[in-house]
Coordinates of C-alpha atoms in Angstrom, one line a residue:
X10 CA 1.9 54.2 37.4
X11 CA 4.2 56.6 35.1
X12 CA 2.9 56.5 31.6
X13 CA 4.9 54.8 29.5
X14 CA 8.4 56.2 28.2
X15 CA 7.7 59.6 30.6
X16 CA 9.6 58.1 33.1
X17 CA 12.7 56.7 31.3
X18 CA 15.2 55.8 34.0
X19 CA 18.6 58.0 33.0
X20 CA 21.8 56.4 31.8
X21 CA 23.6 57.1 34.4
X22 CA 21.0 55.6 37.0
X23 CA 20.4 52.6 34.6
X24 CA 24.4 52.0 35.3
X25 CA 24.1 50.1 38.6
X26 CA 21.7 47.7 36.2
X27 CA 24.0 46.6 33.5
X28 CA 27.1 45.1 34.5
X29 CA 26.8 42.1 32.2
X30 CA 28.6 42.7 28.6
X31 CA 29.5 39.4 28.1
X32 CA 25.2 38.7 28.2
X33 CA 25.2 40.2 24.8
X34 CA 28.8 39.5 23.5
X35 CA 31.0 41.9 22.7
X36 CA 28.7 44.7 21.5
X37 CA 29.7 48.2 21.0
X38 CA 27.3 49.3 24.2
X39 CA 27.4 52.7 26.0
X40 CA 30.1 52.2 28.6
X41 CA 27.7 54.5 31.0
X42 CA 24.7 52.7 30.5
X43 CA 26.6 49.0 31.4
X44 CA 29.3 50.2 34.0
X45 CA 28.6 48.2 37.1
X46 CA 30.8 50.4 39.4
X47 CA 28.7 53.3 39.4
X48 CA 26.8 54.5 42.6
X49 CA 23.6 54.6 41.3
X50 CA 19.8 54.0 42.9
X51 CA 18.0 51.2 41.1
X52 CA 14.1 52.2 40.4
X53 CA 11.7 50.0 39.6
X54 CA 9.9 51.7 37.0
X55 CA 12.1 53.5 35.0
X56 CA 13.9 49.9 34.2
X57 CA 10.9 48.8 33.2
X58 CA 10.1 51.6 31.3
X59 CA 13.7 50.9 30.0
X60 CA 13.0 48.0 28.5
X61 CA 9.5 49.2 26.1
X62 CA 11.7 51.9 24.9
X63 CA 14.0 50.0 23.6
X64 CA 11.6 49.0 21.7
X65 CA 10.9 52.2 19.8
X66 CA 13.5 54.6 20.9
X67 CA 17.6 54.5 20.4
X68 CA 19.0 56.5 23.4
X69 CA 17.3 58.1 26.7
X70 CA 17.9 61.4 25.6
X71 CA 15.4 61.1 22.4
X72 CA 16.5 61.4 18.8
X73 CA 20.6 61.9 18.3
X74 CA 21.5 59.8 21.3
X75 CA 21.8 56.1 20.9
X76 CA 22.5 53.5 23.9
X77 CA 24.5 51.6 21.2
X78 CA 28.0 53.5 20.4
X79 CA 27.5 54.2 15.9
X80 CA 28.4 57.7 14.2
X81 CA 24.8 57.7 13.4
X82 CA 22.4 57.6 16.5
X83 CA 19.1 56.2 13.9
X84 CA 20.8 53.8 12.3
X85 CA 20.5 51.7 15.5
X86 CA 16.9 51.4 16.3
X87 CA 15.3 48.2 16.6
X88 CA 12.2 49.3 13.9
X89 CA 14.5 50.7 11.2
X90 CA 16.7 47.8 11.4
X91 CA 13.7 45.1 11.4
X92 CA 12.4 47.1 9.0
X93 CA 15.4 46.8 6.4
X94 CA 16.3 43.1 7.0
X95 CA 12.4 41.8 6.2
X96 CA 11.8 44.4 3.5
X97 CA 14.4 45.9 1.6
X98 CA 15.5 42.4 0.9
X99 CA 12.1 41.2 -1.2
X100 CA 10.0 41.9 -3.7
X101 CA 8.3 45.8 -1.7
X102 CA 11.2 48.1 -1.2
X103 CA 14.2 49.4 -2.6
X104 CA 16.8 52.1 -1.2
X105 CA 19.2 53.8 -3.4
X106 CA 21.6 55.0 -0.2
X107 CA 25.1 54.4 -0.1
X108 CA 24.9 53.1 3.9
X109 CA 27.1 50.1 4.0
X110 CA 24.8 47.0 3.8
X111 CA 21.7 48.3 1.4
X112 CA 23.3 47.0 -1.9
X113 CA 23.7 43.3 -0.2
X114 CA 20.3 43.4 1.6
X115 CA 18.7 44.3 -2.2
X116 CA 21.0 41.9 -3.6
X117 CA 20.5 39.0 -1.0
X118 CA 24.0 38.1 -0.4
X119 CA 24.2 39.5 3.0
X120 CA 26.6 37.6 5.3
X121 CA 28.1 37.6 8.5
X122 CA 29.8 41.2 8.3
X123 CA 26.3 42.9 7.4
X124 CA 26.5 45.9 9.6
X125 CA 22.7 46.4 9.6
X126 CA 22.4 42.7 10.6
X127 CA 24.9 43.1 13.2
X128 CA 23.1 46.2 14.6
X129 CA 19.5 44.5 14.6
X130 CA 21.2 41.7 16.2
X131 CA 23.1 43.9 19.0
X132 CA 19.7 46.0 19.9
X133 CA 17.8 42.6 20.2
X134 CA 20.5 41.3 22.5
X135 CA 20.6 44.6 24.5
X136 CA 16.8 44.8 25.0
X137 CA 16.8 40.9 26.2
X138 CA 19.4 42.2 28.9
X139 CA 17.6 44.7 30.1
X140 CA 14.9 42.6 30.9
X141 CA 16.5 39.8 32.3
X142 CA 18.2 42.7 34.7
X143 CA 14.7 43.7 35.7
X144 CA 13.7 40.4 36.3
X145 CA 17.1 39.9 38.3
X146 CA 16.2 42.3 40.5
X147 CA 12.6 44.2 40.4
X148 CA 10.6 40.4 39.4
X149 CA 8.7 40.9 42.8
X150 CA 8.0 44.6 42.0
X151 CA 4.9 44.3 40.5
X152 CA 3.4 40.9 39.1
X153 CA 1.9 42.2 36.2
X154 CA 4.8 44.2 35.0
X155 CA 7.5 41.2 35.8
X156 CA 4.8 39.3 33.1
X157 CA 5.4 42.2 30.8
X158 CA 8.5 42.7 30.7
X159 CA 8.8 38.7 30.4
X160 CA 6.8 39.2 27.3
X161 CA 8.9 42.1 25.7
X162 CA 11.9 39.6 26.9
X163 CA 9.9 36.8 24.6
X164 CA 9.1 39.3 21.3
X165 CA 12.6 40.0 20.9
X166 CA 13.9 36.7 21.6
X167 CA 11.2 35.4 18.5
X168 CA 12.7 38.5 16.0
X169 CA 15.7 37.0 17.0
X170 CA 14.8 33.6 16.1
X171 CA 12.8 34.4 13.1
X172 CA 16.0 36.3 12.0
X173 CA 19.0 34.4 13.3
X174 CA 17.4 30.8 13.6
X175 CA 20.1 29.2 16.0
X176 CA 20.3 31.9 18.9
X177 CA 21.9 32.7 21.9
X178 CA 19.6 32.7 24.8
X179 CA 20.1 33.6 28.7
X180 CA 17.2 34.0 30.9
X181 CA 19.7 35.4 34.1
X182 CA 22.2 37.8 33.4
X183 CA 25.4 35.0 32.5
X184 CA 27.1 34.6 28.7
X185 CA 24.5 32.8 26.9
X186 CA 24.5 29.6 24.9
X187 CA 23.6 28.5 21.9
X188 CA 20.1 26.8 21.1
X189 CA 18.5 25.2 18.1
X190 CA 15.4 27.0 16.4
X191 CA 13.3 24.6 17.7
X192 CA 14.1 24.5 21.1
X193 CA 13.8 28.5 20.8
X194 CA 10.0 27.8 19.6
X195 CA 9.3 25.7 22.3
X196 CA 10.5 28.2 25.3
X197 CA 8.7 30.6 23.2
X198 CA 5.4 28.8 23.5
X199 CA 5.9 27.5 26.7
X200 CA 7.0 31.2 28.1
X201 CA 3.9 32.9 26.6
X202 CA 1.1 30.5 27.4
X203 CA 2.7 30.7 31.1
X204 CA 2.5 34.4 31.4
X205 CA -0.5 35.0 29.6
X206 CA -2.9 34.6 32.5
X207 CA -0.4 37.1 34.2
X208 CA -1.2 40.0 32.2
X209 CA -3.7 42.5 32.2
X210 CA -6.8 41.8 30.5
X211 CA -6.9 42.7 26.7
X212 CA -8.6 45.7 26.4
X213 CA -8.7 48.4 23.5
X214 CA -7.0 52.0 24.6
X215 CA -6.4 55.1 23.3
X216 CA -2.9 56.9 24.1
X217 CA -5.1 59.2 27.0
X218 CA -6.6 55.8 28.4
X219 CA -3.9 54.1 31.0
X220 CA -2.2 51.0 29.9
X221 CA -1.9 52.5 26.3
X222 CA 1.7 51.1 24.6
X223 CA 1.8 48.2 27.3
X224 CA 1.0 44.6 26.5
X225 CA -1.6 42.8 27.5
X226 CA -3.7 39.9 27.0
X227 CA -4.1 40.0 23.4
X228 CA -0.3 40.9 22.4
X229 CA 0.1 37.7 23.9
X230 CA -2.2 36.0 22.0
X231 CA -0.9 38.0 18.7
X232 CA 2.4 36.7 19.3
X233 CA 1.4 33.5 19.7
X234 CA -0.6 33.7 16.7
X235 CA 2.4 34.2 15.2
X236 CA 4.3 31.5 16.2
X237 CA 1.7 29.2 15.5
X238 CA 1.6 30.6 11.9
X239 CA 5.3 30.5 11.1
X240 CA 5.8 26.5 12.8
X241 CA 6.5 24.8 10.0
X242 CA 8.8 27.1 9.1
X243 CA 10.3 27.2 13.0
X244 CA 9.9 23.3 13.6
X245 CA 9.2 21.6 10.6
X246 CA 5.9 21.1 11.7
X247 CA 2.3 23.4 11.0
X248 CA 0.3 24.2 13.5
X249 CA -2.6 26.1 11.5
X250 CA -5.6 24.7 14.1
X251 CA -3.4 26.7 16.7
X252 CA -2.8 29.9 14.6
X253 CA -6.3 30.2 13.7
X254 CA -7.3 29.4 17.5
X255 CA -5.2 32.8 18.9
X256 CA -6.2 34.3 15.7
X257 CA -9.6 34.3 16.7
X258 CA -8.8 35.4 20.3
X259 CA -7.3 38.5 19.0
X260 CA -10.2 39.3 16.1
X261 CA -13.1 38.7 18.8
X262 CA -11.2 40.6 21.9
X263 CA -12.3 44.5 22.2
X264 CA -9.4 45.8 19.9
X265 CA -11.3 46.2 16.5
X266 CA -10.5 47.2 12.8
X267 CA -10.8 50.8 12.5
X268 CA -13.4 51.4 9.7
X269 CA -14.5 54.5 10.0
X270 CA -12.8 58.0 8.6
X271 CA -12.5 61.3 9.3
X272 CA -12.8 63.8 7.0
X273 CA -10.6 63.4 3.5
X274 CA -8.6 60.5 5.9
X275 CA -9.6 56.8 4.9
X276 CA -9.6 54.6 7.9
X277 CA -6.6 52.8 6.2
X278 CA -4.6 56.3 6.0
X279 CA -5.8 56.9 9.6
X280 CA -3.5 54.0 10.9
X281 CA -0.5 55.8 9.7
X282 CA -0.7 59.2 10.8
X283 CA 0.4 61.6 13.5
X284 CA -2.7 61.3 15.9
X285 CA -3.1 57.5 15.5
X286 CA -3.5 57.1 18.9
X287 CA -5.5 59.7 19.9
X288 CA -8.3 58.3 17.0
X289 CA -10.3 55.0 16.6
X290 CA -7.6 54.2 14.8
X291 CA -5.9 53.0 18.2
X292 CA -8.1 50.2 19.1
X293 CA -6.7 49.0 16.0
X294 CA -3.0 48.8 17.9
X295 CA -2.3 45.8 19.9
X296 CA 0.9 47.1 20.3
X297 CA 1.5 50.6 19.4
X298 CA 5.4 51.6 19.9
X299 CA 4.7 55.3 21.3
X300 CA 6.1 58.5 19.4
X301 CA 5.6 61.8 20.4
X302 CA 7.6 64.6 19.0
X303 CA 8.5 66.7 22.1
X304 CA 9.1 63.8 24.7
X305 CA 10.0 60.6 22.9
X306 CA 12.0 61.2 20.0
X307 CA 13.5 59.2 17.6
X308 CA 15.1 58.8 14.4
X309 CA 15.3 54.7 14.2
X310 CA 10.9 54.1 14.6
X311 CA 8.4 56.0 12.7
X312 CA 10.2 58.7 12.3
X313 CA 12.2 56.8 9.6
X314 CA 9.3 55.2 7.8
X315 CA 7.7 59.1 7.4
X316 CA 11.1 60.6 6.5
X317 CA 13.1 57.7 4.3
X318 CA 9.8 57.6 1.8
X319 CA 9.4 61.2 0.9
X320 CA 10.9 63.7 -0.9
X321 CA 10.5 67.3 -1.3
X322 CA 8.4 66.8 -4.4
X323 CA 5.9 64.3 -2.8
X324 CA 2.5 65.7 -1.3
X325 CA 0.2 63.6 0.9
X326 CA -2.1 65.6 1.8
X327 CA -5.4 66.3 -0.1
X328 CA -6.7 69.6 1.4
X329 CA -3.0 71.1 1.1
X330 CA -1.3 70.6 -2.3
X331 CA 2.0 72.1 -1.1
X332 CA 2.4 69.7 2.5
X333 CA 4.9 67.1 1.9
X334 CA 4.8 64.6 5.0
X335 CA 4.3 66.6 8.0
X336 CA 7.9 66.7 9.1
X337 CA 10.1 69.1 7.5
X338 CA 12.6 65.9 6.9
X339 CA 12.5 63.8 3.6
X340 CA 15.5 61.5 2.5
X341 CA 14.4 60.7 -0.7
X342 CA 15.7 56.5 -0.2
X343 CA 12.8 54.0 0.4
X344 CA 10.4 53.3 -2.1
X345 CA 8.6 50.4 -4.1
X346 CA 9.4 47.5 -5.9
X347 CA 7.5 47.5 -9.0
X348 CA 6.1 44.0 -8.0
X349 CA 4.3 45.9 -5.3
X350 CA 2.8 48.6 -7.1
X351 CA 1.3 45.8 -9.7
X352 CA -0.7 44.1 -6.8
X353 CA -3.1 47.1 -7.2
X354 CA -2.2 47.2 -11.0
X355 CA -1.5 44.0 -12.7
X356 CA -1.6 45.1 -15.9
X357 CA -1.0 48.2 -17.9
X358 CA 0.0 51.3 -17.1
X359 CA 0.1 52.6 -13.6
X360 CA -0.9 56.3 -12.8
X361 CA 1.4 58.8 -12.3
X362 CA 0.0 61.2 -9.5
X363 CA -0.1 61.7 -6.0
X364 CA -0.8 59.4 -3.6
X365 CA -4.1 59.8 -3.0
X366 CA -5.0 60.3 -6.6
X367 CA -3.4 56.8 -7.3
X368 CA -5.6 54.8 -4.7
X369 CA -8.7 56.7 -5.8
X370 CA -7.7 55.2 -9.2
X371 CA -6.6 51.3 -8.1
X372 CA -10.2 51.3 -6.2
X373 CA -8.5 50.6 -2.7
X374 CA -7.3 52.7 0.1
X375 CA -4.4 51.0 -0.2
X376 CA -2.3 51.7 -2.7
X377 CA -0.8 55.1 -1.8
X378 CA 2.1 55.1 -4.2
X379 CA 3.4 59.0 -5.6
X380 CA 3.5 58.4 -9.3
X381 CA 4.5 62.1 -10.5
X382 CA 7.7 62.3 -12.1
X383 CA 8.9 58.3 -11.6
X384 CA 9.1 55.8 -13.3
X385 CA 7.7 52.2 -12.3
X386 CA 11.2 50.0 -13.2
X387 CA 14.2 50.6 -10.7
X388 CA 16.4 50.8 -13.2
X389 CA 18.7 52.9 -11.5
X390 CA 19.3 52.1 -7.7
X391 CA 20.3 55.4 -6.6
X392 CA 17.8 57.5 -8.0
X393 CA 15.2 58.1 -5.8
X394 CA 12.5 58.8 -8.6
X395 CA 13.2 55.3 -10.3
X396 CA 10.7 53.2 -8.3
X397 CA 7.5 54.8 -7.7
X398 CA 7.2 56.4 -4.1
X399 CA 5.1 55.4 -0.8
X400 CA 3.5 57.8 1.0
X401 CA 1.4 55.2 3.5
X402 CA 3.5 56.8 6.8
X403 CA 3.2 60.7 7.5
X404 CA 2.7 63.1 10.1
X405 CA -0.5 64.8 9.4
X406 CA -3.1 64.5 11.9
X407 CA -6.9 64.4 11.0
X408 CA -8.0 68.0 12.1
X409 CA -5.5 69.2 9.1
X410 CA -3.0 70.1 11.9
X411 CA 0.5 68.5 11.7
X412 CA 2.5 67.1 14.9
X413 CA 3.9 69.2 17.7
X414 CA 7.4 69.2 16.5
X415 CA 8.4 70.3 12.9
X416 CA 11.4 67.6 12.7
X417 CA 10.0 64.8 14.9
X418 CA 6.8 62.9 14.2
X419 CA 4.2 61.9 17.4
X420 CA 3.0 58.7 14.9
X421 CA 2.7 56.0 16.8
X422 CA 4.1 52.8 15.1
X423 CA 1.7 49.9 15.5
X424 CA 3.6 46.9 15.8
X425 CA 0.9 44.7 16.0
X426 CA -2.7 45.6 14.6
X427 CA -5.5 43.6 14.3
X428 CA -5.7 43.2 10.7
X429 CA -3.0 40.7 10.8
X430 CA -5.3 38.0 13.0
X431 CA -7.5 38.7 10.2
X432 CA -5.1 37.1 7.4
X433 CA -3.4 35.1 10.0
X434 CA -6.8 33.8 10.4
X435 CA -8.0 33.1 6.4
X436 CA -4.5 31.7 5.7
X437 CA -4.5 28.9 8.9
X438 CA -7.8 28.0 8.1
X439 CA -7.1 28.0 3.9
X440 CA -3.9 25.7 4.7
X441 CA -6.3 23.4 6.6
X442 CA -9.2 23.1 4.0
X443 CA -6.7 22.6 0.7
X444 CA -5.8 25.8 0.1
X445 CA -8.9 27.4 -0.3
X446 CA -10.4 30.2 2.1
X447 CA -13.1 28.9 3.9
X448 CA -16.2 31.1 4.8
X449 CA -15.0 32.7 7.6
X450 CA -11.7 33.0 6.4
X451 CA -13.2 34.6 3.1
X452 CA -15.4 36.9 5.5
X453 CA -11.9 37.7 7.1
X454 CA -10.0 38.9 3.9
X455 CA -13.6 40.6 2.5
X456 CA -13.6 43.0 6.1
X457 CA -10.2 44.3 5.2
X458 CA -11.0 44.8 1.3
X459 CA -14.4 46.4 2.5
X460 CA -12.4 48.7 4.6
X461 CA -10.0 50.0 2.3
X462 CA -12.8 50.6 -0.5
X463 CA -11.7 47.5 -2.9
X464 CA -13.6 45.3 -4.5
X465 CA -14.9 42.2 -2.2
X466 CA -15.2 38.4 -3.3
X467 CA -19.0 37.9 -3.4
X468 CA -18.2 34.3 -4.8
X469 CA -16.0 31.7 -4.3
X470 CA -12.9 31.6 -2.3
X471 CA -9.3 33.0 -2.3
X472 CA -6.1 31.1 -3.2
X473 CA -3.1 30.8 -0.9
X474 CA -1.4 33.1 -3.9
X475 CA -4.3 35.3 -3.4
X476 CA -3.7 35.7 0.4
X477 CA 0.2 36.2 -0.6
X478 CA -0.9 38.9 -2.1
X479 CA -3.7 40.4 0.4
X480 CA -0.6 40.0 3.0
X481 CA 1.4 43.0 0.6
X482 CA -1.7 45.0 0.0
X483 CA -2.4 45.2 3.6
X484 CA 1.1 45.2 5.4
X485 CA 3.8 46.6 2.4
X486 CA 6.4 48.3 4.5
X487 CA 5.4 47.3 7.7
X488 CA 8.8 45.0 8.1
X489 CA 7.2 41.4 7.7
X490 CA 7.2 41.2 4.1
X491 CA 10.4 38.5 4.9
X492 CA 8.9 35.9 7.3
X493 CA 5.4 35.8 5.0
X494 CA 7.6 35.0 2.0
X495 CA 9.6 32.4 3.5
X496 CA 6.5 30.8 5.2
X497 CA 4.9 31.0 1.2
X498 CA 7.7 29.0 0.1
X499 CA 8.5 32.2 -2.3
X500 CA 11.9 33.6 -0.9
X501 CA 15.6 31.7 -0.8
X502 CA 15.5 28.4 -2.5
X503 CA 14.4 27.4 -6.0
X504 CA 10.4 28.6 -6.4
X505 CA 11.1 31.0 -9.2
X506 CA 9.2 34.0 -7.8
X507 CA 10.9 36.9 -8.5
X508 CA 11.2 40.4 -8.8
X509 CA 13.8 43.4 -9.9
X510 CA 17.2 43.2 -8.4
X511 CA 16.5 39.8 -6.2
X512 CA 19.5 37.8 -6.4
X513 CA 21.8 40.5 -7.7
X514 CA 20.1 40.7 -11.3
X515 CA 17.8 43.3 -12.9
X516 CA 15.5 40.6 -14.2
X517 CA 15.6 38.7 -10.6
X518 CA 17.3 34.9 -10.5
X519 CA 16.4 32.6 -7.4
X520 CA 19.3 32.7 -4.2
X521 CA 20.1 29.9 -2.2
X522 CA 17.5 28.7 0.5
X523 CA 19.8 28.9 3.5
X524 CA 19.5 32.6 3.2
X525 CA 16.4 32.4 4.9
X526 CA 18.2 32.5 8.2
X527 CA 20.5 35.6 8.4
X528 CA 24.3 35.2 9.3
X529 CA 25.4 35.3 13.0
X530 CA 27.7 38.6 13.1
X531 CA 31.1 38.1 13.1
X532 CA 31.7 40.0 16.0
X533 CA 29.5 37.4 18.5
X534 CA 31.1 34.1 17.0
X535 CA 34.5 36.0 18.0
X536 CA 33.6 37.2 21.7
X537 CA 31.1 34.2 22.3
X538 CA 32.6 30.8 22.3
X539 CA 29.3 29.3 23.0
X540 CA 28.1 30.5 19.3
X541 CA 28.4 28.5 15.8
X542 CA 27.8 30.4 12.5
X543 CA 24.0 29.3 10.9
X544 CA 24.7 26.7 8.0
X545 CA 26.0 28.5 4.4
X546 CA 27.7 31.0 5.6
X547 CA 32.0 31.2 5.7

């Protein structure tokens, strides 16, 4: 077997494949890549490989090209817009860009003509279509990867769910209908326990070990774990023994925390960087989306998260004062929220230095927020230096090098790493003992504070507020800052948790609770007679 992405089948042979636009509504697709009357060879294998990338790349030709027709290639990756829908819309990240749709995702009165939305929306639906084309016709193939690509089939069908609530859903390639969140869930469940046994057996890799960027046992467990953790949210009803059950399977399966640093790297920095998957810092990745800067390039996956948080000004790396990022790209939007920079400094005033100056200072690996210059308040949107700048995501790789490309980055983006289980894991089990951290789950959150350097609990338990706030510490601008505040109660409705621009004001004010489900874009109630817009929304 072809590694992963080095065998991406070409547009023009993926043609044959594709002849099924009204599977994803109207969407502004590549006419080449869904033509149905070209004379083209199907292949096995680069379909499959087809349907990962999609996951982490925008076109087959690498960075600039895009499967989905937009001026700008980047803007439709699956990452970036997952990332901007679950975090520039809450309390960790701010943009000060002029793209049409940041001002409503900071303000949270997004709606059903959200052009970010609508793109997140259209490269879920696309990726579901190319795997139910591979299972159309390659499901005999090869039994493991038919259960794969089943399960990158399931992962963006539960984005779209988390997202969208009330989705459309097709397992055959036919216009699809309309089902409730809850009977979503229950496919979901039913769909993953089913193919679990199916899959390879969960093993840690590194990106030279076979297998490495393919699912397997665990991501199956971890996106059950995930389901389980977000029920009552899904269904109406928990289902914290369960979360904590697949929690466990994940934390005690071969894929470990990575503790352990190299040189002036932290094992937290380590995670983020341009050879995190040749380093221990892999077995971290349940689910690394694969990045390298010759071969699989891209402007819409990590290559967005390194390039959107710098600026020229900004230097990440300790042992050279004058290297920015690693990329000779910074685009000077993203950056915190003050209400993330105070969960590592709650009270006075926060440093103004380099990033890893500032979590020298906080006492935790963590915080690696660029101070110099900035101010903490985002008083002004658009100016990149009001808000205080995150440097967690570069380029640099451990020996001092920097990746093989000086525009493209080779870090890996893990999508799912095993510190999650390890809050999935405290929370299920707090929920289910009164809202206190048991011992384990206490253990749990302690291994991740050990790791990055902070201060552990030696006594006592942590709080459901406390885990809230071990979630942001940990994950800040990984793109599931959304779902945890929802599942926390501490998003749309009336909770009174709020934070600078949330709701439209500079103080924050509450917005109403059925924003919790995005709006179904416009352009699918209009070609899709079988859809209904979500409840709220004109």
């Amino acid at each position: 077997m072809k590694r992963i992405f080095k065998h991406i089948l070409p547009a023009a042979a993926m043609a044959m494949a594709f002849g099924f636009t009204s599977c994803i509504g109207d969407l502004d697709v590549d006419k080449n890549v869904l033509d149905p009357n070209k004379d083209t060879k199907f292949e096995a294998e680069g379909l499959f490989n087809k349907c990962y990338a999609n996951l982490a790349m925008e076109g087959n030709g690498g960075g600039g090209t895009t499967d989905i027709v937009y001026p700008d290639a980047g803007f439709t990756g699956l990452v970036r817009q997952m990332w901007n829908s679950n975090e520039l819309t809450t309390d960790e990240a701010i943009c000060g860009w002029g793209d049409d749709g940041i001002a409503t995702f900071i303000d949270n009165v997004y709606d059903a003509s959200h052009p970010m939305l609508a793109m997140y929306y259209q490269r879920l639906a696309l990726g579901i279509s190319y795997c139910n084309q591979y299972l159309n016709v390659a499901a005999d193939y090869n039994p493991t990867m038919t259960a794969e690509v089943r399960f990158v089939r399931a992962l963006q069908y539960y984005l779209m769910m988390d997202g969208w609530g009330n989705i459309p859903f097709a397992e055959k390639i036919e216009k699809p209908v309309q089902i409730e969140r809850k009977a979503a869930y229950e496919w979901l469940e039913k769909e993953l326990l089913e193919i679990e046994p199916l899959m390879s057996d969960a093993k840690a890799k590194k990106s030279t070990d076979t297998g490495y960027g393919r699912a397997d046992k665990a991501a199956a467990w971890f996106l059950l774990m995930r389901l389980y953790l977000n029920a009552e949210v899904y269904t109406g009803t928990p289902q914290w023994e369960k979360a904590a059950e697949y929690a466990n399977k994940v934390i005690t399966s071969s894929y470990r925390l990575n503790t352990k640093g190299v040189d002036v790297w932290t094992p937290y920095q380590m995670l983020f960087m341009g050879d995190n998957g040749e380093t221990d810092a892999a077995y971290e990745a349940v689910l690394p989306l694969y990045a390298d800067g010759i071969t699989t390039t891209q402007y819409g996956c990590s290559e967005f998260l390194i390039a959107s948080t710098f600026d020229a000004d900004m230097h990440a790396n300790p042992k050279d004062p004058a290297a920015t990022n690693g990329v000779n790209v910074g685009w000077s939007g993203n950056r915190a929220r003050p209400n993330l920079v105070r969960k590592f400094f709650p009270v006075g005033d926060v440093p103004q230095k380099e990033s890893y100056e500032t979590a020298e200072i906080a006492g935790d690996d963590r915080a690696l927020f660029c101070g110099v210059k900035r101010e903490l308040d985002n008083i002004k949107r658009g100016n990149f230096t009001d808000g205080y700048a995150v440097a967690k995501f570069t380029n640099f790789k451990t020996d001092g090098s920097v990746g093989k490309d000086p525009t493209f980055a080779d870090t890996d983006f893990f999508l799912f790493r095993v510190a999650e289980a390890y809050l999935a894991y405290a929370e299920a089990t707090a929920r289910m003992s009164g809202g206190n951290t048991t011992a384990e789950g206490t253990k749990c959150i302690n291994d991740l504070r050990k790791r990055a350097h902070a201060q552990e609990r030696t006594s006592g338990s942590f709080t459901l507020d406390d885990i809230l706030d071990e979630w942001s510490r940990e994950f800040y601008f990984e793109g599931i800052r959304r779902p945890t505040l929802i599942r926390f109660g501490k998003f749309g409705g009336k909770n009174g948790y709020k934070w600078q621009w949330k709701g439209g004001s500079f103080e924050g004010r509450d917005f109403a609770e059925y924003r919790n489900i995005f709006a179904i874009p416009a352009k699918d109630l209009v070609a899709n007679g079988n859809m209904k817009q979500n409840p709220g929304y004109k």
